[in-house]
Amino acid sequence: MKLTSPLRHRRRILAIAVAAAVTMAIAAVGGGLLFGPGTAQAGVSNRGTLVPPTLNDQKVLDARPDFVGEIYLLQSLGGRDFYRVPRTDGTDCWATSSNSAEVRLETWVCSPDFPEQRAVVDFSVFGADKADPELRVVSAQGIAADDVAEIRLVSRTNQRVRSIAVRDNIYSLRAQDLPSSATPVALEAVDRDGNVLFRSGQSSGQRP
Amino acid sequence: MLMQTGSIRYCSARVRGALMVRNAVTRQLGKGESVKRLVARAAAIAAALVLVSSSAAFAGEWSWSGSLYPNAGGRDGSCIWYPNTSSCAGWNYWHWTSGAVLSGPYVKYLTGYENNERIRGIWLYNGQNGGTWVSGVDMSGYLKAVATYWEGAGTYYWAYAQT
């Protein structure tokens, strides 16, 4: 049996170590490029900018001791402002407002499983009227995880009637911009590959 | 199937105000303050409370907890749109409402407001809690705050509203 010289052994170990380091560096910097777009991390990159609460916000903050008491503005889109509201346990709640001068926390939702198990925190308003008594989408807005590429509005016949782009983790479509030809009754969030990550019609609303 | 409970509390701002004035007077008399200064201070507190309470016709709150799963018995027959699977507050000028889906693997509730013309709300799913001001769902005026079970396994829900 031919013995490996000490020098050749050390060079082999060094080559293995360099290869491992290069692989780890590529994974850390651009894992999506190496392994494909469908494997993007389910995070929320947009953390927002600290803004002061209004007097009306203080009523909600006072009723919620689990809120840290800070509000972060994520973005303004479609006539609405969107916010991140940190909790004392380290998770976040989320909020939106069409009238931030009066109240920033006009609508708020806390979802501890977002974004890992739930792709969106949806603030969309659903409703029915005497003239049209079936529940439908009245306006569409919410917070989306990083891997959500777009939001699709779906009709009663399961047709996709409108797409909403996600920008900096936000989606927003005002009531007057909803399609008039087909009434949307549900919405779904899809990734870049077209995989459905969330559908408002599902009982759980969690990632499949 | 969970047993339902229900509790509705209405707290009048005027009752709370009267209690505050009584407690303030009791504390100051115990400290030996002069009666004249005490009467002046009580009058100032009462005047401030009148200003606050006059801004709302009736200050109130509503809370409810239980299960609205079909046949769970937690439903409120006075709700307008979905009386078989809803619990709702009485008619009032509500400002904001909130809810919490406290258990259950797969479930969806509608949290919002209703009147005879329309119902508006946001969905809350298992494990979520949240709420909305009346303006957040583009409603206003004399309304009922409402929590409606929609689909999924039976679960425990907590609702709250405030004027």
mmCIF file of C-alpha atoms in Angstrom:
data_model
loop_
_atom_site.group_PDB
_atom_site.id
_atom_site.type_symbol
_atom_site.label_atom_id
_atom_site.label_comp_id
_atom_site.label_asym_id
_atom_site.label_seq_id
_atom_site.Cartn_x
_atom_site.Cartn_y
_atom_site.Cartn_z
ATOM 1 C CA MET A 1 0.000 0.000 0.000
ATOM 2 C CA LYS A 2 1.413 3.334 -1.047
ATOM 3 C CA LEU A 3 1.473 5.854 1.789
ATOM 4 C CA THR A 4 0.388 9.490 1.113
ATOM 5 C CA SER A 5 3.151 11.971 1.852
ATOM 6 C CA PRO A 6 2.460 14.533 4.617
ATOM 7 C CA LEU A 7 2.696 17.418 2.113
ATOM 8 C CA ARG A 8 0.202 15.870 -0.325
ATOM 9 C CA HIS A 9 -2.166 15.173 2.632
ATOM 10 C CA ARG A 10 -1.999 18.789 3.788
ATOM 11 C CA ARG A 11 -2.681 20.088 0.264
ATOM 12 C CA ARG A 12 -5.747 17.814 0.010
ATOM 13 C CA ILE A 13 -7.131 19.107 3.309
ATOM 14 C CA LEU A 14 -6.481 22.699 2.256
ATOM 15 C CA ALA A 15 -8.295 22.172 -1.064
ATOM 16 C CA ILE A 16 -11.327 20.730 0.697
ATOM 17 C CA ALA A 17 -11.393 23.624 3.172
ATOM 18 C CA VAL A 18 -11.174 26.237 0.403
ATOM 19 C CA ALA A 19 -13.958 24.560 -1.555
ATOM 20 C CA ALA A 20 -16.191 24.503 1.523
ATOM 21 C CA ALA A 21 -15.511 28.170 2.280
ATOM 22 C CA VAL A 22 -16.294 29.237 -1.277
ATOM 23 C CA THR A 23 -19.558 27.288 -1.250
ATOM 24 C CA MET A 24 -20.619 28.824 2.049
ATOM 25 C CA ALA A 25 -19.784 32.321 0.789
ATOM 26 C CA ILE A 26 -21.865 31.832 -2.329
ATOM 27 C CA ALA A 27 -24.789 30.537 -0.287
ATOM 28 C CA ALA A 28 -24.608 33.501 2.110
ATOM 29 C CA VAL A 29 -24.412 36.181 -0.566
ATOM 30 C CA GLY A 30 -26.501 34.787 -3.400
ATOM 31 C CA GLY A 31 -28.205 31.541 -2.480
ATOM 32 C CA GLY A 32 -31.101 32.410 -4.774
ATOM 33 C CA LEU A 33 -28.840 32.704 -7.777
ATOM 34 C CA LEU A 34 -27.220 29.353 -7.140
ATOM 35 C CA PHE A 35 -30.254 27.326 -6.159
ATOM 36 C CA GLY A 36 -33.034 29.067 -8.099
ATOM 37 C CA PRO A 37 -35.615 31.803 -7.360
ATOM 38 C CA GLY A 38 -38.140 29.556 -5.625
ATOM 39 C CA THR A 39 -36.029 29.193 -2.525
ATOM 40 C CA ALA A 40 -35.921 32.876 -1.444
ATOM 41 C CA GLN A 41 -36.113 33.353 2.328
ATOM 42 C CA ALA A 42 -39.550 34.100 3.814
ATOM 43 C CA GLY A 43 -38.670 37.369 5.558
ATOM 44 C CA VAL A 44 -39.861 40.978 5.484
ATOM 45 C CA SER A 45 -36.968 43.160 4.405
ATOM 46 C CA ASN A 46 -38.771 46.510 4.791
ATOM 47 C CA ARG A 47 -38.449 47.507 8.492
ATOM 48 C CA GLY A 48 -39.673 51.090 8.177
ATOM 49 C CA THR A 49 -38.934 54.454 9.832
ATOM 50 C CA LEU A 50 -40.009 55.425 13.355
ATOM 51 C CA VAL A 51 -42.964 57.857 13.441
ATOM 52 C CA PRO A 52 -44.919 59.334 16.391
ATOM 53 C CA PRO A 53 -48.347 57.889 17.304
ATOM 54 C CA THR A 54 -51.448 60.076 17.142
ATOM 55 C CA LEU A 55 -53.789 60.532 20.118
ATOM 56 C CA ASN A 56 -56.122 57.918 18.619
ATOM 57 C CA ASP A 57 -53.209 55.508 18.214
ATOM 58 C CA GLN A 58 -52.465 55.931 21.887
ATOM 59 C CA LYS A 59 -55.906 54.470 22.707
ATOM 60 C CA VAL A 60 -54.968 51.271 20.904
ATOM 61 C CA LEU A 61 -51.442 51.249 22.332
ATOM 62 C CA ASP A 62 -52.822 51.725 25.857
ATOM 63 C CA ALA A 63 -55.167 48.763 25.360
ATOM 64 C CA ARG A 64 -52.297 46.551 24.185
ATOM 65 C CA PRO A 65 -49.551 46.137 26.813
ATOM 66 C CA ASP A 66 -47.873 43.676 24.455
ATOM 67 C CA PHE A 67 -47.073 46.543 22.066
ATOM 68 C CA VAL A 68 -43.705 48.212 22.590
ATOM 69 C CA GLY A 69 -45.337 51.577 21.896
ATOM 70 C CA GLU A 70 -43.470 52.351 18.660
ATOM 71 C CA ILE A 71 -44.814 52.635 15.123
ATOM 72 C CA TYR A 72 -42.650 52.333 11.997
ATOM 73 C CA LEU A 73 -43.793 53.683 8.622
ATOM 74 C CA LEU A 74 -43.038 51.140 5.888
ATOM 75 C CA GLN A 75 -44.386 52.941 2.828
ATOM 76 C CA SER A 76 -47.212 54.963 1.349
ATOM 77 C CA LEU A 77 -48.972 53.259 -1.552
ATOM 78 C CA GLY A 78 -52.362 53.539 -3.202
ATOM 79 C CA GLY A 79 -53.495 56.329 -0.901
ATOM 80 C CA ARG A 80 -52.593 54.364 2.238
ATOM 81 C CA ASP A 81 -49.780 54.228 4.737
ATOM 82 C CA PHE A 82 -48.451 50.912 6.019
ATOM 83 C CA TYR A 83 -46.803 50.320 9.368
ATOM 84 C CA ARG A 84 -44.842 47.846 11.457
ATOM 85 C CA VAL A 85 -45.746 47.746 15.176
ATOM 86 C CA PRO A 86 -43.206 45.857 17.316
ATOM 87 C CA ARG A 87 -44.312 43.690 20.209
ATOM 88 C CA THR A 88 -42.511 43.083 23.477
ATOM 89 C CA ASP A 89 -41.931 39.418 22.579
ATOM 90 C CA GLY A 90 -39.862 40.416 19.538
ATOM 91 C CA THR A 91 -42.515 39.710 16.913
ATOM 92 C CA ASP A 92 -44.285 42.395 14.900
ATOM 93 C CA CYS A 93 -47.837 43.453 14.294
ATOM 94 C CA TRP A 94 -48.779 45.323 11.153
ATOM 95 C CA ALA A 95 -51.122 48.187 10.407
ATOM 96 C CA THR A 96 -52.481 50.395 7.681
ATOM 97 C CA SER A 97 -54.298 53.703 7.490
ATOM 98 C CA SER A 98 -56.050 55.819 4.886
ATOM 99 C CA ASN A 99 -55.943 58.780 7.279
ATOM 100 C CA SER A 100 -52.657 58.811 9.184
ATOM 101 C CA ALA A 101 -53.188 62.352 10.416
ATOM 102 C CA GLU A 102 -55.992 61.018 12.641
ATOM 103 C CA VAL A 103 -54.900 57.432 13.297
ATOM 104 C CA ARG A 104 -52.021 55.345 11.993
ATOM 105 C CA LEU A 105 -53.346 52.094 13.481
ATOM 106 C CA GLU A 106 -56.610 52.361 11.593
ATOM 107 C CA THR A 107 -56.531 48.631 10.875
ATOM 108 C CA TRP A 108 -54.016 46.364 12.559
ATOM 109 C CA VAL A 109 -53.301 42.622 12.594
ATOM 110 C CA CYS A 110 -50.888 40.558 14.653
ATOM 111 C CA SER A 111 -49.932 37.219 13.111
ATOM 112 C CA PRO A 112 -47.178 35.348 14.956
ATOM 113 C CA ASP A 113 -46.817 32.850 12.097
ATOM 114 C CA PHE A 114 -46.009 35.593 9.563
ATOM 115 C CA PRO A 115 -43.910 35.336 7.447
ATOM 116 C CA GLU A 116 -42.646 31.821 8.128
ATOM 117 C CA GLN A 117 -45.961 29.930 7.899
ATOM 118 C CA ARG A 118 -48.135 32.695 6.437
ATOM 119 C CA ALA A 119 -47.122 34.571 3.303
ATOM 120 C CA VAL A 120 -49.223 37.703 3.847
ATOM 121 C CA VAL A 121 -50.922 39.751 6.532
ATOM 122 C CA ASP A 122 -54.029 40.801 4.720
ATOM 123 C CA PHE A 123 -55.958 43.968 5.574
ATOM 124 C CA SER A 124 -58.297 43.662 2.593
ATOM 125 C CA VAL A 125 -61.824 44.771 3.346
ATOM 126 C CA PHE A 126 -64.561 42.301 2.497
ATOM 127 C CA GLY A 127 -68.210 43.197 2.490
ATOM 128 C CA ALA A 128 -71.711 42.816 1.153
ATOM 129 C CA ASP A 129 -74.549 45.240 0.435
ATOM 130 C CA LYS A 130 -78.264 44.986 0.037
ATOM 131 C CA ALA A 131 -77.800 45.437 -3.725
ATOM 132 C CA ASP A 132 -75.097 42.745 -3.878
ATOM 133 C CA PRO A 133 -75.465 40.454 -0.863
ATOM 134 C CA GLU A 134 -72.622 38.032 -1.658
ATOM 135 C CA LEU A 135 -69.415 38.756 0.233
ATOM 136 C CA ARG A 136 -66.715 40.236 -2.040
ATOM 137 C CA VAL A 137 -63.439 42.186 -2.006
ATOM 138 C CA VAL A 138 -64.130 45.881 -1.336
ATOM 139 C CA SER A 139 -60.483 47.021 -1.279
ATOM 140 C CA ALA A 140 -57.219 45.049 -1.304
ATOM 141 C CA GLN A 141 -54.204 45.866 0.843
ATOM 142 C CA GLY A 142 -51.677 44.134 3.043
ATOM 143 C CA ILE A 143 -48.132 43.157 3.918
ATOM 144 C CA ALA A 144 -46.378 40.436 1.905
ATOM 145 C CA ALA A 145 -43.314 38.328 2.678
ATOM 146 C CA ASP A 146 -40.196 38.786 0.518
ATOM 147 C CA ASP A 147 -40.994 35.742 -1.620
ATOM 148 C CA VAL A 148 -44.408 37.062 -2.712
ATOM 149 C CA ALA A 149 -44.196 38.542 -6.219
ATOM 150 C CA GLU A 150 -47.803 39.587 -6.786
ATOM 151 C CA ILE A 151 -51.339 39.458 -5.483
ATOM 152 C CA ARG A 152 -54.130 38.209 -7.726
ATOM 153 C CA LEU A 153 -57.814 38.988 -7.313
ATOM 154 C CA VAL A 154 -60.051 36.019 -8.105
ATOM 155 C CA SER A 155 -63.686 36.048 -9.227
ATOM 156 C CA ARG A 156 -66.590 33.826 -8.173
ATOM 157 C CA THR A 157 -65.814 31.571 -11.158
ATOM 158 C CA ASN A 158 -62.193 31.263 -10.027
ATOM 159 C CA GLN A 159 -60.881 33.518 -12.776
ATOM 160 C CA ARG A 160 -57.977 35.816 -12.059
ATOM 161 C CA VAL A 161 -59.388 39.267 -12.768
ATOM 162 C CA ARG A 162 -56.615 41.604 -11.588
ATOM 163 C CA SER A 163 -52.978 41.479 -10.521
ATOM 164 C CA ILE A 164 -51.442 43.776 -7.914
ATOM 165 C CA ALA A 165 -47.676 44.231 -7.821
ATOM 166 C CA VAL A 166 -45.955 43.904 -4.456
ATOM 167 C CA ARG A 167 -43.543 46.795 -3.730
ATOM 168 C CA ASP A 168 -41.263 46.786 -0.710
ATOM 169 C CA ASN A 169 -43.476 44.146 0.949
ATOM 170 C CA ILE A 170 -46.652 46.199 0.388
ATOM 171 C CA TYR A 171 -49.686 45.741 -1.877
ATOM 172 C CA SER A 172 -52.577 48.150 -2.192
ATOM 173 C CA LEU A 173 -55.543 48.579 -4.548
ATOM 174 C CA ARG A 174 -58.235 51.138 -3.842
ATOM 175 C CA ALA A 175 -61.931 50.357 -4.128
ATOM 176 C CA GLN A 176 -62.333 52.598 -7.196
ATOM 177 C CA ASP A 177 -59.588 50.666 -8.995
ATOM 178 C CA LEU A 178 -61.222 47.270 -8.591
ATOM 179 C CA PRO A 179 -62.334 45.613 -11.837
ATOM 180 C CA SER A 180 -65.967 46.290 -12.627
ATOM 181 C CA SER A 181 -66.436 43.503 -15.140
ATOM 182 C CA ALA A 182 -65.946 40.607 -12.731
ATOM 183 C CA THR A 183 -66.448 40.860 -8.974
ATOM 184 C CA PRO A 184 -63.406 39.663 -6.998
ATOM 185 C CA VAL A 185 -64.362 37.477 -4.056
ATOM 186 C CA ALA A 186 -60.933 36.251 -2.986
ATOM 187 C CA LEU A 187 -57.282 37.059 -3.372
ATOM 188 C CA GLU A 188 -54.174 34.923 -3.622
ATOM 189 C CA ALA A 189 -50.472 35.616 -3.210
ATOM 190 C CA VAL A 190 -48.029 34.011 -5.667
ATOM 191 C CA ASP A 191 -44.255 33.810 -5.903
ATOM 192 C CA ARG A 192 -42.099 34.402 -8.982
ATOM 193 C CA ASP A 193 -42.757 30.868 -10.211
ATOM 194 C CA GLY A 194 -46.530 31.288 -9.947
ATOM 195 C CA ASN A 195 -46.854 29.098 -6.854
ATOM 196 C CA VAL A 196 -49.837 30.091 -4.700
ATOM 197 C CA LEU A 197 -48.548 30.869 -1.210
ATOM 198 C CA PHE A 198 -51.791 32.256 0.266
ATOM 199 C CA ARG A 199 -55.442 32.314 -0.675
ATOM 200 C CA SER A 200 -58.048 34.224 1.284
ATOM 201 C CA GLY A 201 -60.618 31.518 0.620
ATOM 202 C CA GLN A 202 -58.619 28.885 2.515
ATOM 203 C CA SER A 203 -59.592 28.351 6.138
ATOM 204 C CA SER A 204 -56.041 28.450 7.442
ATOM 205 C CA GLY A 205 -54.550 31.058 5.132
ATOM 206 C CA GLN A 206 -51.184 29.420 5.758
ATOM 207 C CA ARG A 207 -48.501 28.402 3.287
ATOM 208 C CA PRO A 208 -49.251 25.067 1.588
ATOM 209 C CA MET B 1 -67.494 21.345 20.985
ATOM 210 C CA LEU B 2 -66.617 24.250 23.227
ATOM 211 C CA MET B 3 -69.187 25.665 25.639
ATOM 212 C CA GLN B 4 -70.025 29.250 24.833
ATOM 213 C CA THR B 5 -69.847 32.153 27.232
ATOM 214 C CA GLY B 6 -70.985 35.685 26.618
ATOM 215 C CA SER B 7 -70.498 38.875 28.501
ATOM 216 C CA ILE B 8 -71.551 42.353 27.563
ATOM 217 C CA ARG B 9 -70.429 45.368 29.564
ATOM 218 C CA TYR B 10 -71.415 48.947 29.023
ATOM 219 C CA CYS B 11 -69.397 51.463 31.067
ATOM 220 C CA SER B 12 -70.867 54.926 31.176
ATOM 221 C CA ALA B 13 -68.291 57.719 31.150
ATOM 222 C CA ARG B 14 -70.524 59.674 33.515
ATOM 223 C CA VAL B 15 -70.486 56.856 36.098
ATOM 224 C CA ARG B 16 -66.707 56.584 35.852
ATOM 225 C CA GLY B 17 -66.449 60.365 36.177
ATOM 226 C CA ALA B 18 -68.598 60.472 39.315
ATOM 227 C CA LEU B 19 -66.444 57.797 40.929
ATOM 228 C CA MET B 20 -63.284 59.756 40.096
ATOM 229 C CA VAL B 21 -64.639 62.918 41.726
ATOM 230 C CA ARG B 22 -65.756 61.027 44.861
ATOM 231 C CA ASN B 23 -62.370 59.335 45.225
ATOM 232 C CA ALA B 24 -60.488 62.600 44.700
ATOM 233 C CA VAL B 25 -62.584 64.351 47.374
ATOM 234 C CA THR B 26 -62.113 61.483 49.839
ATOM 235 C CA ARG B 27 -58.330 61.512 49.350
ATOM 236 C CA GLN B 28 -58.008 65.271 49.836
ATOM 237 C CA LEU B 29 -60.240 65.392 52.953
ATOM 238 C CA GLY B 30 -58.012 62.722 54.459
ATOM 239 C CA LYS B 31 -54.997 64.977 53.884
ATOM 240 C CA GLY B 32 -56.610 67.867 55.816
ATOM 241 C CA GLU B 33 -57.071 70.195 52.851
ATOM 242 C CA SER B 34 -59.397 73.147 53.371
ATOM 243 C CA VAL B 35 -63.012 72.607 52.314
ATOM 244 C CA LYS B 36 -62.997 75.738 50.158
ATOM 245 C CA ARG B 37 -60.025 74.594 48.033
ATOM 246 C CA LEU B 38 -61.482 71.117 47.851
ATOM 247 C CA VAL B 39 -64.805 72.347 46.468
ATOM 248 C CA ALA B 40 -62.964 74.446 43.863
ATOM 249 C CA ARG B 41 -60.862 71.468 42.768
ATOM 250 C CA ALA B 42 -63.890 69.134 42.588
ATOM 251 C CA ALA B 43 -65.730 71.699 40.461
ATOM 252 C CA ALA B 44 -62.779 71.870 38.063
ATOM 253 C CA ILE B 45 -62.660 68.082 37.710
ATOM 254 C CA ALA B 46 -66.414 67.924 37.133
ATOM 255 C CA ALA B 47 -66.212 70.635 34.466
ATOM 256 C CA ALA B 48 -63.442 68.769 32.639
ATOM 257 C CA LEU B 49 -65.449 65.525 32.708
ATOM 258 C CA VAL B 50 -68.486 67.276 31.255
ATOM 259 C CA LEU B 51 -66.328 68.493 28.353
ATOM 260 C CA VAL B 52 -65.006 64.966 27.741
ATOM 261 C CA SER B 53 -68.307 63.108 28.062
ATOM 262 C CA SER B 54 -70.255 65.629 25.990
ATOM 263 C CA SER B 55 -68.127 64.724 22.973
ATOM 264 C CA ALA B 56 -69.868 61.321 22.785
ATOM 265 C CA ALA B 57 -73.568 60.655 23.117
ATOM 266 C CA PHE B 58 -72.883 57.455 25.062
ATOM 267 C CA ALA B 59 -69.440 56.085 25.844
ATOM 268 C CA GLY B 60 -69.455 52.305 25.925
ATOM 269 C CA GLU B 61 -67.626 49.102 25.311
ATOM 270 C CA TRP B 62 -68.604 45.583 24.319
ATOM 271 C CA SER B 63 -66.804 42.326 24.759
ATOM 272 C CA TRP B 64 -67.750 38.769 23.924
ATOM 273 C CA SER B 65 -65.957 35.421 23.993
ATOM 274 C CA GLY B 66 -66.988 31.954 22.932
ATOM 275 C CA SER B 67 -67.417 29.818 19.865
ATOM 276 C CA LEU B 68 -69.527 30.791 16.872
ATOM 277 C CA TYR B 69 -69.084 27.443 15.152
ATOM 278 C CA PRO B 70 -72.461 26.279 13.789
ATOM 279 C CA ASN B 71 -74.584 24.724 16.523
ATOM 280 C CA ALA B 72 -72.169 25.864 19.224
ATOM 281 C CA GLY B 73 -74.880 28.106 20.580
ATOM 282 C CA GLY B 74 -72.749 31.238 20.773
ATOM 283 C CA ARG B 75 -74.628 33.078 18.060
ATOM 284 C CA ASP B 76 -76.590 36.254 18.693
ATOM 285 C CA GLY B 77 -79.967 36.367 16.996
ATOM 286 C CA SER B 78 -79.929 40.171 16.926
ATOM 287 C CA CYS B 79 -77.106 40.267 14.378
ATOM 288 C CA ILE B 80 -78.312 41.353 10.968
ATOM 289 C CA TRP B 81 -76.322 39.749 8.172
ATOM 290 C CA TYR B 82 -75.280 36.329 9.507
ATOM 291 C CA PRO B 83 -77.304 35.807 12.691
ATOM 292 C CA ASN B 84 -76.650 32.053 12.874
ATOM 293 C CA THR B 85 -72.879 32.436 13.143
ATOM 294 C CA SER B 86 -72.354 35.940 14.561
ATOM 295 C CA SER B 87 -72.099 37.786 17.834
ATOM 296 C CA CYS B 88 -72.617 41.531 17.793
ATOM 297 C CA ALA B 89 -72.706 44.602 19.986
ATOM 298 C CA GLY B 90 -75.785 46.754 20.305
ATOM 299 C CA TRP B 91 -76.393 49.775 18.120
ATOM 300 C CA ASN B 92 -73.949 52.577 18.893
ATOM 301 C CA TYR B 93 -71.462 55.030 17.409
ATOM 302 C CA TRP B 94 -68.613 52.547 17.659
ATOM 303 C CA HIS B 95 -65.064 53.780 17.040
ATOM 304 C CA TRP B 96 -63.029 50.596 16.866
ATOM 305 C CA THR B 97 -63.410 46.865 17.240
ATOM 306 C CA SER B 98 -60.952 44.023 17.590
ATOM 307 C CA GLY B 99 -60.911 40.267 17.803
ATOM 308 C CA ALA B 100 -58.672 37.322 18.532
ATOM 309 C CA VAL B 101 -58.881 33.789 17.165
ATOM 310 C CA LEU B 102 -57.694 31.976 20.236
ATOM 311 C CA SER B 103 -57.475 28.397 19.072
ATOM 312 C CA GLY B 104 -58.190 25.967 16.263
ATOM 313 C CA PRO B 105 -56.025 24.680 13.431
ATOM 314 C CA TYR B 106 -57.989 26.056 10.486
ATOM 315 C CA VAL B 107 -60.545 28.802 10.877
ATOM 316 C CA LYS B 108 -61.587 32.201 9.521
ATOM 317 C CA TYR B 109 -63.614 34.952 11.181
ATOM 318 C CA LEU B 110 -64.900 38.288 9.832
ATOM 319 C CA THR B 111 -64.362 41.195 12.256
ATOM 320 C CA GLY B 112 -66.062 44.498 11.513
ATOM 321 C CA TYR B 113 -69.352 46.362 11.490
ATOM 322 C CA GLU B 114 -72.820 46.060 10.075
ATOM 323 C CA ASN B 115 -76.035 47.940 9.627
ATOM 324 C CA ASN B 116 -79.176 47.181 7.666
ATOM 325 C CA GLU B 117 -77.532 48.304 4.409
ATOM 326 C CA ARG B 118 -74.119 46.638 4.486
ATOM 327 C CA ILE B 119 -71.512 44.646 6.351
ATOM 328 C CA ARG B 120 -67.771 45.335 6.190
ATOM 329 C CA GLY B 121 -64.831 43.655 7.888
ATOM 330 C CA ILE B 122 -61.397 42.064 7.726
ATOM 331 C CA TRP B 123 -60.576 38.364 7.968
ATOM 332 C CA LEU B 124 -58.817 37.008 11.026
ATOM 333 C CA TYR B 125 -57.359 33.514 10.804
ATOM 334 C CA ASN B 126 -56.313 30.992 13.451
ATOM 335 C CA GLY B 127 -53.721 32.436 15.804
ATOM 336 C CA GLN B 128 -54.256 36.034 14.669
ATOM 337 C CA ASN B 129 -55.627 39.022 16.509
ATOM 338 C CA GLY B 130 -56.394 42.443 15.128
ATOM 339 C CA GLY B 131 -58.944 45.171 14.763
ATOM 340 C CA THR B 132 -60.147 48.136 12.826
ATOM 341 C CA TRP B 133 -61.575 51.590 13.307
ATOM 342 C CA VAL B 134 -64.912 52.207 11.643
ATOM 343 C CA SER B 135 -63.179 54.351 9.016
ATOM 344 C CA GLY B 136 -60.816 51.464 8.246
ATOM 345 C CA VAL B 137 -63.655 49.579 6.576
ATOM 346 C CA ASP B 138 -65.231 52.704 5.111
ATOM 347 C CA MET B 139 -68.268 52.767 7.368
ATOM 348 C CA SER B 140 -69.635 55.380 9.743
ATOM 349 C CA GLY B 141 -72.583 56.309 11.921
ATOM 350 C CA TYR B 142 -74.896 54.147 13.982
ATOM 351 C CA LEU B 143 -73.673 50.568 13.685
ATOM 352 C CA LYS B 144 -73.308 47.166 15.297
ATOM 353 C CA ALA B 145 -69.804 45.817 15.851
ATOM 354 C CA VAL B 146 -69.883 42.205 14.720
ATOM 355 C CA ALA B 147 -67.799 39.020 14.804
ATOM 356 C CA THR B 148 -68.793 36.314 12.294
ATOM 357 C CA TYR B 149 -67.521 32.771 12.034
ATOM 358 C CA TRP B 150 -66.996 31.890 8.374
ATOM 359 C CA GLU B 151 -65.301 28.548 7.905
ATOM 360 C CA GLY B 152 -62.960 26.006 9.434
ATOM 361 C CA ALA B 153 -62.884 23.931 12.587
ATOM 362 C CA GLY B 154 -64.636 25.135 15.739
ATOM 363 C CA THR B 155 -62.551 27.488 17.837
ATOM 364 C CA TYR B 156 -62.621 30.046 20.606
ATOM 365 C CA TYR B 157 -62.991 33.707 19.636
ATOM 366 C CA TRP B 158 -62.747 36.917 21.652
ATOM 367 C CA ALA B 159 -64.300 40.163 20.417
ATOM 368 C CA TYR B 160 -64.163 43.710 21.759
ATOM 369 C CA ALA B 161 -65.460 47.109 20.662
ATOM 370 C CA GLN B 162 -65.243 50.612 22.045
ATOM 371 C CA THR B 163 -66.915 53.923 21.357
#
